[in-house]
Coordinates of C-alpha atoms in Angstrom, one line a residue:
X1309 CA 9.7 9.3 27.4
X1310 CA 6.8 11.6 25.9
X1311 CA 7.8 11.9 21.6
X1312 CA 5.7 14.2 19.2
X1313 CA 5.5 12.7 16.0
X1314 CA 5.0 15.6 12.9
X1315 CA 4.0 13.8 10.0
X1316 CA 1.7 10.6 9.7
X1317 CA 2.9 9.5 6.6
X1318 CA 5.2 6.0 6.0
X1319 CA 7.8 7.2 8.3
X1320 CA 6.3 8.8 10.7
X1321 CA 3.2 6.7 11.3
X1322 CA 5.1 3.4 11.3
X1323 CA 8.0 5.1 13.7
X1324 CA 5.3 6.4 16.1
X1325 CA 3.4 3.3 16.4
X1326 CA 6.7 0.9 17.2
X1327 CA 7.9 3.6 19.6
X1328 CA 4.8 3.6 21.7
X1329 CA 5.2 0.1 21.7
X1330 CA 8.5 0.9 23.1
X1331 CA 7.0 1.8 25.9
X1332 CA 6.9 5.7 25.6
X1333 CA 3.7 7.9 25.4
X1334 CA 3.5 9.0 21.7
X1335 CA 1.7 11.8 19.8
X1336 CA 1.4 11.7 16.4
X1337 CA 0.2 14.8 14.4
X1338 CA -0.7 15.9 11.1
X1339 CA -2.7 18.6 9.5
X1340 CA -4.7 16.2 7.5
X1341 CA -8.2 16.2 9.6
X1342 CA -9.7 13.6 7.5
X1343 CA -6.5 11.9 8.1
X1344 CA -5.8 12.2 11.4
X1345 CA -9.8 11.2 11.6
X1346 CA -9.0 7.7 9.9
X1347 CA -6.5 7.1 12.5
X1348 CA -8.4 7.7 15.3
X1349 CA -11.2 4.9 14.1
X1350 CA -8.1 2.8 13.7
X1351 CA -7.5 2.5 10.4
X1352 CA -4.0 3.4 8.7
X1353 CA -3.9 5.7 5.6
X1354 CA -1.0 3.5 4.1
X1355 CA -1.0 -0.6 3.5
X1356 CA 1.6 -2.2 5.7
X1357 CA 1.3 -5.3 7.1
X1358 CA 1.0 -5.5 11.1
X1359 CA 0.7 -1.5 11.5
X1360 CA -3.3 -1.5 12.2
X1361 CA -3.1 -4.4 14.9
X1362 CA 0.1 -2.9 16.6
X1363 CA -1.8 0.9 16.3
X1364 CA -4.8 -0.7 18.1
X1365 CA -2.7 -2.5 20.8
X1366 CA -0.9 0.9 21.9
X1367 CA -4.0 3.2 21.6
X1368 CA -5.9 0.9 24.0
X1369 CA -3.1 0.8 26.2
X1370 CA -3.4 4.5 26.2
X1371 CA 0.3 5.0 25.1
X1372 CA -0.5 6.6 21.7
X1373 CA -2.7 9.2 20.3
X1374 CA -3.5 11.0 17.3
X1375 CA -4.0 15.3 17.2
X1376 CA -4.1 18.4 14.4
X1377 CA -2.9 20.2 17.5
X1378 CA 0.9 20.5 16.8
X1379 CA 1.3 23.1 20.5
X1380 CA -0.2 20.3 22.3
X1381 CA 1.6 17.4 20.8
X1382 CA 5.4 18.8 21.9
X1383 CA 4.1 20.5 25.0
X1384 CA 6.4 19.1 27.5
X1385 CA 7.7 16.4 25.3
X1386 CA 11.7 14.8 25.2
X1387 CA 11.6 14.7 21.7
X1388 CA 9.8 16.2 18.7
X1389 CA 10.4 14.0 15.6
X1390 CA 10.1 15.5 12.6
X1391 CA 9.0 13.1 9.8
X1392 CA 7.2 14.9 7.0
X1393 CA 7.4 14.7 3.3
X1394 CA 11.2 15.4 1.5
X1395 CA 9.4 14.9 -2.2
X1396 CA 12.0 15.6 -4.9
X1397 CA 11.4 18.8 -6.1
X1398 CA 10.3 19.4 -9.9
X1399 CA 12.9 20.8 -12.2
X1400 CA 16.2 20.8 -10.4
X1401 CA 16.5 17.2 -8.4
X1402 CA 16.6 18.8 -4.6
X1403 CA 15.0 17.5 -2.0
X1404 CA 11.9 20.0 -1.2
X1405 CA 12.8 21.0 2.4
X1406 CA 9.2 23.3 2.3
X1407 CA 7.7 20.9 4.9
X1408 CA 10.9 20.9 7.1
X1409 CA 11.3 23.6 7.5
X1410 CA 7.9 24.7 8.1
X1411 CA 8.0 22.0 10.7
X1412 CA 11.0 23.4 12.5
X1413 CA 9.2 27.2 12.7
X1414 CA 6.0 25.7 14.4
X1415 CA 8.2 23.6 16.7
X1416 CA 10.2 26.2 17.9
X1417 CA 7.1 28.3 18.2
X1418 CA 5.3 25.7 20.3
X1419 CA 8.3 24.5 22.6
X1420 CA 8.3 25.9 26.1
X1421 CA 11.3 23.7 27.4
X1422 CA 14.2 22.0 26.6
X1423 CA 13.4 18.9 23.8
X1424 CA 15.4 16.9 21.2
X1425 CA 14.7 18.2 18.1
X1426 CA 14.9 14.9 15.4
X1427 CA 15.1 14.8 11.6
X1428 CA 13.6 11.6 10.9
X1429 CA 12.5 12.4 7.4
X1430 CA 15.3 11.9 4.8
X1431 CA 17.5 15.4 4.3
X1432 CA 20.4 16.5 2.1
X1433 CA 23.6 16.9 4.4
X1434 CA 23.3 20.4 6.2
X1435 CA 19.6 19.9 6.7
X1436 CA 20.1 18.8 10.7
X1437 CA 22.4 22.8 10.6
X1438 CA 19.8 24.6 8.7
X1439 CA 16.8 23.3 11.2
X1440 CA 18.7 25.0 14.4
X1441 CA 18.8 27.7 12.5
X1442 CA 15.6 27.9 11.9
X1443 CA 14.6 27.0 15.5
X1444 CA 17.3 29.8 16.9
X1445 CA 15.6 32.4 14.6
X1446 CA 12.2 31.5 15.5
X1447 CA 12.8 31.7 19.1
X1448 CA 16.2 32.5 20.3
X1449 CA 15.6 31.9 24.2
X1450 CA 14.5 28.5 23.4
X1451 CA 16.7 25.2 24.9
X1452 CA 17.3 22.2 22.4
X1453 CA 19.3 20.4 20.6
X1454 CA 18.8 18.7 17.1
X1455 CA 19.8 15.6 15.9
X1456 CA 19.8 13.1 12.9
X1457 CA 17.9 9.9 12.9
X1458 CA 17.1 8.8 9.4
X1459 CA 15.4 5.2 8.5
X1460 CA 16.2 2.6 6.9
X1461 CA 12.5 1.1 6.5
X1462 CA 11.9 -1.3 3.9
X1463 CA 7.8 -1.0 3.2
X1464 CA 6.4 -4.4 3.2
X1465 CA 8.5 -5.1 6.4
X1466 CA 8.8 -1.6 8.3
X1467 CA 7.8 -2.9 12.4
X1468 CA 10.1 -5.8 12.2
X1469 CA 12.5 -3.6 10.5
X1470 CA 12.1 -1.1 13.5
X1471 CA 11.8 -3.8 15.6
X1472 CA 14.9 -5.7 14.8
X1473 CA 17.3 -3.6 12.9
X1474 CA 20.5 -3.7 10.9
X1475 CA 21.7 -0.7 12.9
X1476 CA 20.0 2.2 14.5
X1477 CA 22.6 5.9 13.3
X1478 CA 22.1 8.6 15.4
X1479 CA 23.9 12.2 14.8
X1480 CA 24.3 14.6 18.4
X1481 CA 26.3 17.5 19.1
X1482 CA 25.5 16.9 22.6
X1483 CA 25.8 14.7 25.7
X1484 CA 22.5 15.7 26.6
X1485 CA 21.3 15.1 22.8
X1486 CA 22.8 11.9 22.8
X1487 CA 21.1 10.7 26.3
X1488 CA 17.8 11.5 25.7
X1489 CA 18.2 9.4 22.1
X1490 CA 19.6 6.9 24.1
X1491 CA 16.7 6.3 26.3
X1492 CA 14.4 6.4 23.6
X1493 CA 16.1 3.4 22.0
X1494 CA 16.9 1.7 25.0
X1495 CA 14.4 -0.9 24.2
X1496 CA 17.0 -2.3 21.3
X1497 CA 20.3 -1.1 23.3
X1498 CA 19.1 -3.7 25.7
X1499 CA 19.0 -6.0 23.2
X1500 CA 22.3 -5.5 22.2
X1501 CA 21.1 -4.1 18.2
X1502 CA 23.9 -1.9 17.0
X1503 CA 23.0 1.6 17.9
X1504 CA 25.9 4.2 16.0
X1505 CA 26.0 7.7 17.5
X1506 CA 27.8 10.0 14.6
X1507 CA 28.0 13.6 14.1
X1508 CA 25.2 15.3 11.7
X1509 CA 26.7 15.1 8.8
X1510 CA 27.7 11.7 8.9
X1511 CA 24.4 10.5 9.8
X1512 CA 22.6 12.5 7.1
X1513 CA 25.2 11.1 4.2
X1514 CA 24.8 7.2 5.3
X1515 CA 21.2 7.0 4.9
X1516 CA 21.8 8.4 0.9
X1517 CA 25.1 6.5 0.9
X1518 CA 23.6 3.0 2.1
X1519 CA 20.0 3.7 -0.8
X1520 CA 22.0 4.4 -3.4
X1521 CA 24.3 1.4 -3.0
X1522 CA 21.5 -0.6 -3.1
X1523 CA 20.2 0.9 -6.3
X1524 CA 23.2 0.0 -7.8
X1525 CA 23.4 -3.1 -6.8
X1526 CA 19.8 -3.6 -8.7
X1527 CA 20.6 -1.6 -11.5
X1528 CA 24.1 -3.9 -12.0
X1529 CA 22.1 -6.8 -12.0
X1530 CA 19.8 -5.7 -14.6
X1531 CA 22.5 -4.7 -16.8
X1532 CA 23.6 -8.3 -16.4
X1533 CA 20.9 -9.5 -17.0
X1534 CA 20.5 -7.8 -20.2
X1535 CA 24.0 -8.9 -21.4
X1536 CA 22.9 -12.6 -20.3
X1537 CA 20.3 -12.3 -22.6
X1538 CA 23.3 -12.0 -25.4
X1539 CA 25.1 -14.7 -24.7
X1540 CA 22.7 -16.9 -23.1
X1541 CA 23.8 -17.1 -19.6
X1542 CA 21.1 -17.4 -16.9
X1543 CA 21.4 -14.7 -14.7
X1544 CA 19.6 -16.5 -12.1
X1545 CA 22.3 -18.6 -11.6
X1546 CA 24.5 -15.2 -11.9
X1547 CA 23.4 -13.7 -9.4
X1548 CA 23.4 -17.0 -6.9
X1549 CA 27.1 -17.8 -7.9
X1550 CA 27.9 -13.5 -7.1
X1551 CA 25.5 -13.8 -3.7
X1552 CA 27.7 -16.4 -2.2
X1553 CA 30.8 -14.4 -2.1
X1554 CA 30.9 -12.8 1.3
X1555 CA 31.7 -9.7 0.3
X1556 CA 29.3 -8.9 -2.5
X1557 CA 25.8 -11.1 -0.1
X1558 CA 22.9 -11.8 -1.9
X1559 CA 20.3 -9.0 -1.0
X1560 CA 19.3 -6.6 -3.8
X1561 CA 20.6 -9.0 -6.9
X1562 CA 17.6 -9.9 -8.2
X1563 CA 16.7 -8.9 -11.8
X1564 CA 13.6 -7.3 -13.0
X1565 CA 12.3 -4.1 -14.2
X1566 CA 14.1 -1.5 -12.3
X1567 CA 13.7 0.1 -8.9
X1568 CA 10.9 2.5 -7.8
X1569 CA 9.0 2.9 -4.6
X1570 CA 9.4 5.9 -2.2
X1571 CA 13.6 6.4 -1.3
X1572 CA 15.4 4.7 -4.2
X1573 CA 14.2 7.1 -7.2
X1574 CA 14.2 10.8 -4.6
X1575 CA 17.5 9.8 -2.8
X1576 CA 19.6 8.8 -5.6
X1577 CA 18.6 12.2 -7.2
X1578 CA 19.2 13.9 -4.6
X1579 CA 22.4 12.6 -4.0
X1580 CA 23.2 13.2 -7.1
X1581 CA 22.5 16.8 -6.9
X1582 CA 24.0 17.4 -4.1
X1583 CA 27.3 16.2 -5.7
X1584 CA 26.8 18.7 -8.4
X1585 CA 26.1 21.7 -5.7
X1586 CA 29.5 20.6 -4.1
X1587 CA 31.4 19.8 -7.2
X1588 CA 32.1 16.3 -6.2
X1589 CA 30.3 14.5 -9.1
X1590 CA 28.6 11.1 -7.9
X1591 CA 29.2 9.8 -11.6
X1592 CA 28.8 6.0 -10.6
X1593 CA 25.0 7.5 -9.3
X1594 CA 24.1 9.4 -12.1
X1595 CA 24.9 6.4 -14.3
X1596 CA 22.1 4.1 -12.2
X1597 CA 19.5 7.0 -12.4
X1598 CA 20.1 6.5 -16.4
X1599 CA 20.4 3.1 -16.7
X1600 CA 17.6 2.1 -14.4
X1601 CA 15.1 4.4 -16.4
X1602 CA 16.3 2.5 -19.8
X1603 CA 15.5 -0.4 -17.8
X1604 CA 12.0 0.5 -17.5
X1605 CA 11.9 1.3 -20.9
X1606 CA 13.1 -2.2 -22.1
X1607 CA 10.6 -4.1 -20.5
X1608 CA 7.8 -2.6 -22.6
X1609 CA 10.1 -3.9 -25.8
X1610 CA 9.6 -7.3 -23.8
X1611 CA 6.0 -7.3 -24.0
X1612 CA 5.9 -5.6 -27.8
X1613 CA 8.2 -8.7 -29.1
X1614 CA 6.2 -11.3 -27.5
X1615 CA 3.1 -9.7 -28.6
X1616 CA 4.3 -10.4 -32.3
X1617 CA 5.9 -6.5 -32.6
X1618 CA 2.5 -4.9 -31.6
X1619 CA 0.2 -4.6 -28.9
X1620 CA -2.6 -2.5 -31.0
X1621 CA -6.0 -4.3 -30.0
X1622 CA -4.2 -6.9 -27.8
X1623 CA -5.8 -7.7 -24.2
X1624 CA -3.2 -7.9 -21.5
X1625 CA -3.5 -8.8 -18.0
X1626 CA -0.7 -7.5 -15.8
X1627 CA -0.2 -8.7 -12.5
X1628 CA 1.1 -6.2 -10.2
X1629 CA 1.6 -2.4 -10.0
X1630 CA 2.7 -1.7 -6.6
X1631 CA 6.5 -1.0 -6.7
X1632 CA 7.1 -4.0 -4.4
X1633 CA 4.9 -6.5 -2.5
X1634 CA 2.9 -6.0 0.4
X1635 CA 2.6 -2.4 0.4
X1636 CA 0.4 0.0 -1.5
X1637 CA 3.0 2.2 -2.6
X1638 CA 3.4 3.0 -6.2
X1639 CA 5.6 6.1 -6.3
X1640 CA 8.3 5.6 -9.2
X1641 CA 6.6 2.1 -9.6
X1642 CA 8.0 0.6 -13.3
X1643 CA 4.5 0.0 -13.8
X1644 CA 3.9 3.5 -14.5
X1645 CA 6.0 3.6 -17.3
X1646 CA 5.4 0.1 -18.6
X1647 CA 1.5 0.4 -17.9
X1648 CA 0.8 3.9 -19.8
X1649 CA 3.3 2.6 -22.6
X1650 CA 1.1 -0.8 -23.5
X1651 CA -2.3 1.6 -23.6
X1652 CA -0.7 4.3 -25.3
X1653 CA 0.0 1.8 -28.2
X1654 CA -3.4 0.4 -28.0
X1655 CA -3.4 -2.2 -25.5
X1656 CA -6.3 -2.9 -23.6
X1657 CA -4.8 -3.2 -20.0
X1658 CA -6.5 -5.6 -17.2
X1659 CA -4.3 -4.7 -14.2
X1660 CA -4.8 -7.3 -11.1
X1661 CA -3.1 -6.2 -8.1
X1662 CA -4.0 -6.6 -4.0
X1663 CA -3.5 -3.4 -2.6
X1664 CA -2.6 -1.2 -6.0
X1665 CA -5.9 0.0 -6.9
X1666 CA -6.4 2.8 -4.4
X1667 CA -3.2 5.0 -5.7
X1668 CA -3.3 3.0 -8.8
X1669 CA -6.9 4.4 -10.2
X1670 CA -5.7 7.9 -10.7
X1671 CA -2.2 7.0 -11.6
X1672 CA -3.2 4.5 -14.4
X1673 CA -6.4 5.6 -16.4
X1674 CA -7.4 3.7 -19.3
X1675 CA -6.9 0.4 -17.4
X1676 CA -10.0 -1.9 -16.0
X1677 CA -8.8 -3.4 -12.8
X1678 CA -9.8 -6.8 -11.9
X1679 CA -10.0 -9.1 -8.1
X1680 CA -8.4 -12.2 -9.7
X1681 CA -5.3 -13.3 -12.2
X1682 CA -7.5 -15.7 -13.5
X1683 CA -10.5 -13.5 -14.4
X1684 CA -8.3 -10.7 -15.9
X1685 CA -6.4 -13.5 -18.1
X1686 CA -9.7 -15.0 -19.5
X1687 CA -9.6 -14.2 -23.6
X1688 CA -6.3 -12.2 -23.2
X1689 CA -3.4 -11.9 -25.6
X1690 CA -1.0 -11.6 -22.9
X1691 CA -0.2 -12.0 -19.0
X1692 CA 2.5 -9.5 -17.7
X1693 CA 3.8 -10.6 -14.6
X1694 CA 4.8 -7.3 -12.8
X1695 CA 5.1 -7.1 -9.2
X1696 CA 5.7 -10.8 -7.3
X1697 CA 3.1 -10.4 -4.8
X1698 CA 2.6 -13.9 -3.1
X1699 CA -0.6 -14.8 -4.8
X1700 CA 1.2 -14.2 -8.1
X1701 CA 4.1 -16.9 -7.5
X1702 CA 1.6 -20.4 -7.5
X1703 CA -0.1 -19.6 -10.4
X1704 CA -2.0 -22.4 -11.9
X1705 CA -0.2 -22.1 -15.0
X1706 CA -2.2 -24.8 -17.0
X1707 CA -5.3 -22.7 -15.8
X1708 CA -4.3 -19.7 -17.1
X1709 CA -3.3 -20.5 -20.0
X1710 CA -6.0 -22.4 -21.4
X1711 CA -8.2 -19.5 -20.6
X1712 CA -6.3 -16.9 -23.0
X1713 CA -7.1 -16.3 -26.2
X1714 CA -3.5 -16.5 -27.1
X1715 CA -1.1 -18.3 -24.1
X1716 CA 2.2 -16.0 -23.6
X1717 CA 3.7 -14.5 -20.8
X1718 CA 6.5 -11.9 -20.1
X1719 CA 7.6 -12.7 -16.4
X1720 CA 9.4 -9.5 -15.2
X1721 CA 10.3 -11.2 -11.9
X1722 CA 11.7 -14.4 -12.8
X1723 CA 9.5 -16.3 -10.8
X1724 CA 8.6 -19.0 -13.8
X1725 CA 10.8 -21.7 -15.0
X1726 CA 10.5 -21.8 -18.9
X1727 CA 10.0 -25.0 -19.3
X1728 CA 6.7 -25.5 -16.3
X1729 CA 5.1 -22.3 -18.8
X1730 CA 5.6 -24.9 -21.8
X1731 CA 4.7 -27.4 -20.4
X1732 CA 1.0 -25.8 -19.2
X1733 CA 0.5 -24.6 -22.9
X1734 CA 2.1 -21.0 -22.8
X1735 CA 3.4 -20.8 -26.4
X1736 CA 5.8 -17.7 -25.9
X1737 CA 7.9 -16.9 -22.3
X1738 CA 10.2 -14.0 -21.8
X1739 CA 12.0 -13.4 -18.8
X1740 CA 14.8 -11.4 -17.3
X1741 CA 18.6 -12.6 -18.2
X1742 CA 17.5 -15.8 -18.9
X1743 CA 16.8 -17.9 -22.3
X1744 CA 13.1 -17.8 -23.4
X1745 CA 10.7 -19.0 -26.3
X1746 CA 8.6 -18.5 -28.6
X1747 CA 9.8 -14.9 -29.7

């Protein structure tokens, strides 16, 4: 199969590189040239482990390529994926369709025979309706069909995610629609991965159905964990005792300092709003948007308190920015509200994080950014652990706390057992849901 790939971002980029490993002839295409540039030397513009080995493998093998020429890219192809930016858009909590639908113009402008036209990026319900449109008034003669294929990507784990999924949805109208997809995920059909074929509207609603039950499920937890705090439960042992019940699992009920990243934050607002345009109130949504930002906002009371009700002055290192480990991501990241918060009372901020600091410079001023944990705890007041990046989980504790000027810790992440941070000297430990000292 020959695919054009609009968009080179975290979507597209990862979904064009594991289909050409598929087998198919891919063309990926953005209107980035220093961009598309990068990608031609072989280097990604996003951090995500695997991605530049896998993008080397196929361009040798001559299967994908890299263009600003959109005309080229779908000329002749089976399928034109469109995978470009849904950003949420300022003021009113909609999904910006502006690159969508720009998309869709220079599609149906560029097509000279009959192609699949896919929504891979993440659309409100309707979106799928409002692209044919779009395509029919740009060029009525034209043959195609759209169809819905949204992601369910986690960053940090996005090829064996493609690779292996949960379940691939697919939305047709057509038998013909519905072929074509077919073939292009025959790879995983073969391997007997669930592969659901929906209508539109369907498929567009599961993908904000399925990220916003998972925001709730982290946003229950750390309300939990919050009331644990109360009555001294651990909620550690909460959450494990909860996980083991088949019908609730484990996944996503682990407390810390609220969601961020890329789809949580946009689709749950979107979702949202789209239940207010349709007067069907997602009240159970609205309620995780609020209580996940408080959450946020608690955790800089966390560092306050066990910085003896002021940070003014105070050196703290904080490990990890990044929304989530191994990727580079920090859209919605609580580290931009916890971060700016600590300086803007006077803390002098030593941030430590692996990949963090490209995004992270211009998203964080005021901070120094340092290589190692160790280094950036040397004389400090306090260690924030912030993002559990693996490097951040063996800590020598006993190390690190005899280099401080003054040995406490707030673990966001829970990845510390009180009593090990006693024992290696820290004289104060918070955590989340769970007993601490010191404070």
């Amino acid at each position: 199969m020959k695919i054009a790939m609009i968009g080179t971002g975290y979507v597209g980029l990862v979904s064009g590189v594991c289909f050409s490993d598929f087998g198919h002839d891919v063309i990926c295409v953005d209107k980035d040239p220093k961009k598309i540039a990068q990608l031609e030397k072989g280097i990604a513009p996003i951090y995500e482990p695997g991605l530049e080995e896998l993008m080397a493998k196929n361009v040798g093998a001559g299967r994908l390529s890299f263009t600003l020429d959109l005309a080229k890219a779908v000329d002749g192809a089976d399928a034109v994926f469109i995978a470009v930016g849904t950003p949420t858009r300022r003021g009113d909590g909609h999904a910006d369709l502006t690159f969508v639908m720009a998309a869709a113009e220079e599609i149906a402008s560029a097509l000279t025979g009959y192609a699949v036209v896919v929504t891979k990026s993440t659309v409100p319900v309707g979106t799928n309706r409002q692209v044919k449109r779009v395509i029919e008034t740009a060029n009525p003669a034209l043959e195609f069909d759209v169809a819905s294929n949204p992601e369910f990507l986690r960053e940090g784990a996005a090829i064996d995610d493609f690779m292996r999924p949960d379940r691939v949805v697919v939305g047709v109208e057509s038998e013909r629609a519905a072929e074509v997809m077919n073939d292009i995920y025959r790879p995983l059909y073969l391997r007997e991965f669930p592969i659901m074929s929906t209508d539109l509207e369907s498929a567009e609603m599961i993908k904000y159905a399925a990220n916003a039950f998972l925001a709730t499920k982290i946003t229950f937890i750390n309300e939990i964990a919050a009331l644990c705090e109360r009555v001294g439960a651990d909620v550690k042992m909460v959450s494990k005792g909860m996980g083991l019940d088949g019908r609730i699992g484990s996944k996503f009920l682990h407390a810390g300092p609220g969601y961020g990243g890329s789809c949580f934050p946009k689709d749950t607002q979107a979702l949202a709003r789209m239940g207010q345009d349709h007067s069907s109130p997602m009240q159970l949504t609205e309620t995780v948007i609020k209580v996940n930002d408080e959450v946020k906002r608690r955790m800089v009371d966390k560092v306050v308190d066990i910085c003896g009700g002021s940070v003014n002055g105070k050196v703290i290192a904080v490990l990890g920015v990044t929304f989530k480990p191994n990727t580079d991501d920090m859209r919605d990241s609580p580290s931009l509200t916890i971060v700016p918060s600590l300086v803007g009372n006077g803390a002098k901020v030593r941030v430590v994080d692996p990949q963090g600091k490209r995004e992270g410079e211009a998203l964080l001023p005021g901070v120094s950014w340092f290589e190692d944990a160790y280094e950036a705890a040397q004389d400090a007041d306090a260690v924030v652990l912030l993002t559990e990046w693996n490097e951040f989980r063996a800590l020598d504790l006993d190390r690190m706390a005899k280099r401080m000027t003054s040995p406490v810790m707030a673990d966001l992440r829970n990845i510390y057992n009180p009593k090990d941070a006693e024992r290696a000297g820290f004289t104060a430990y918070v955590s989340i849901g769970r007993e601490g000292y010191g404070v």
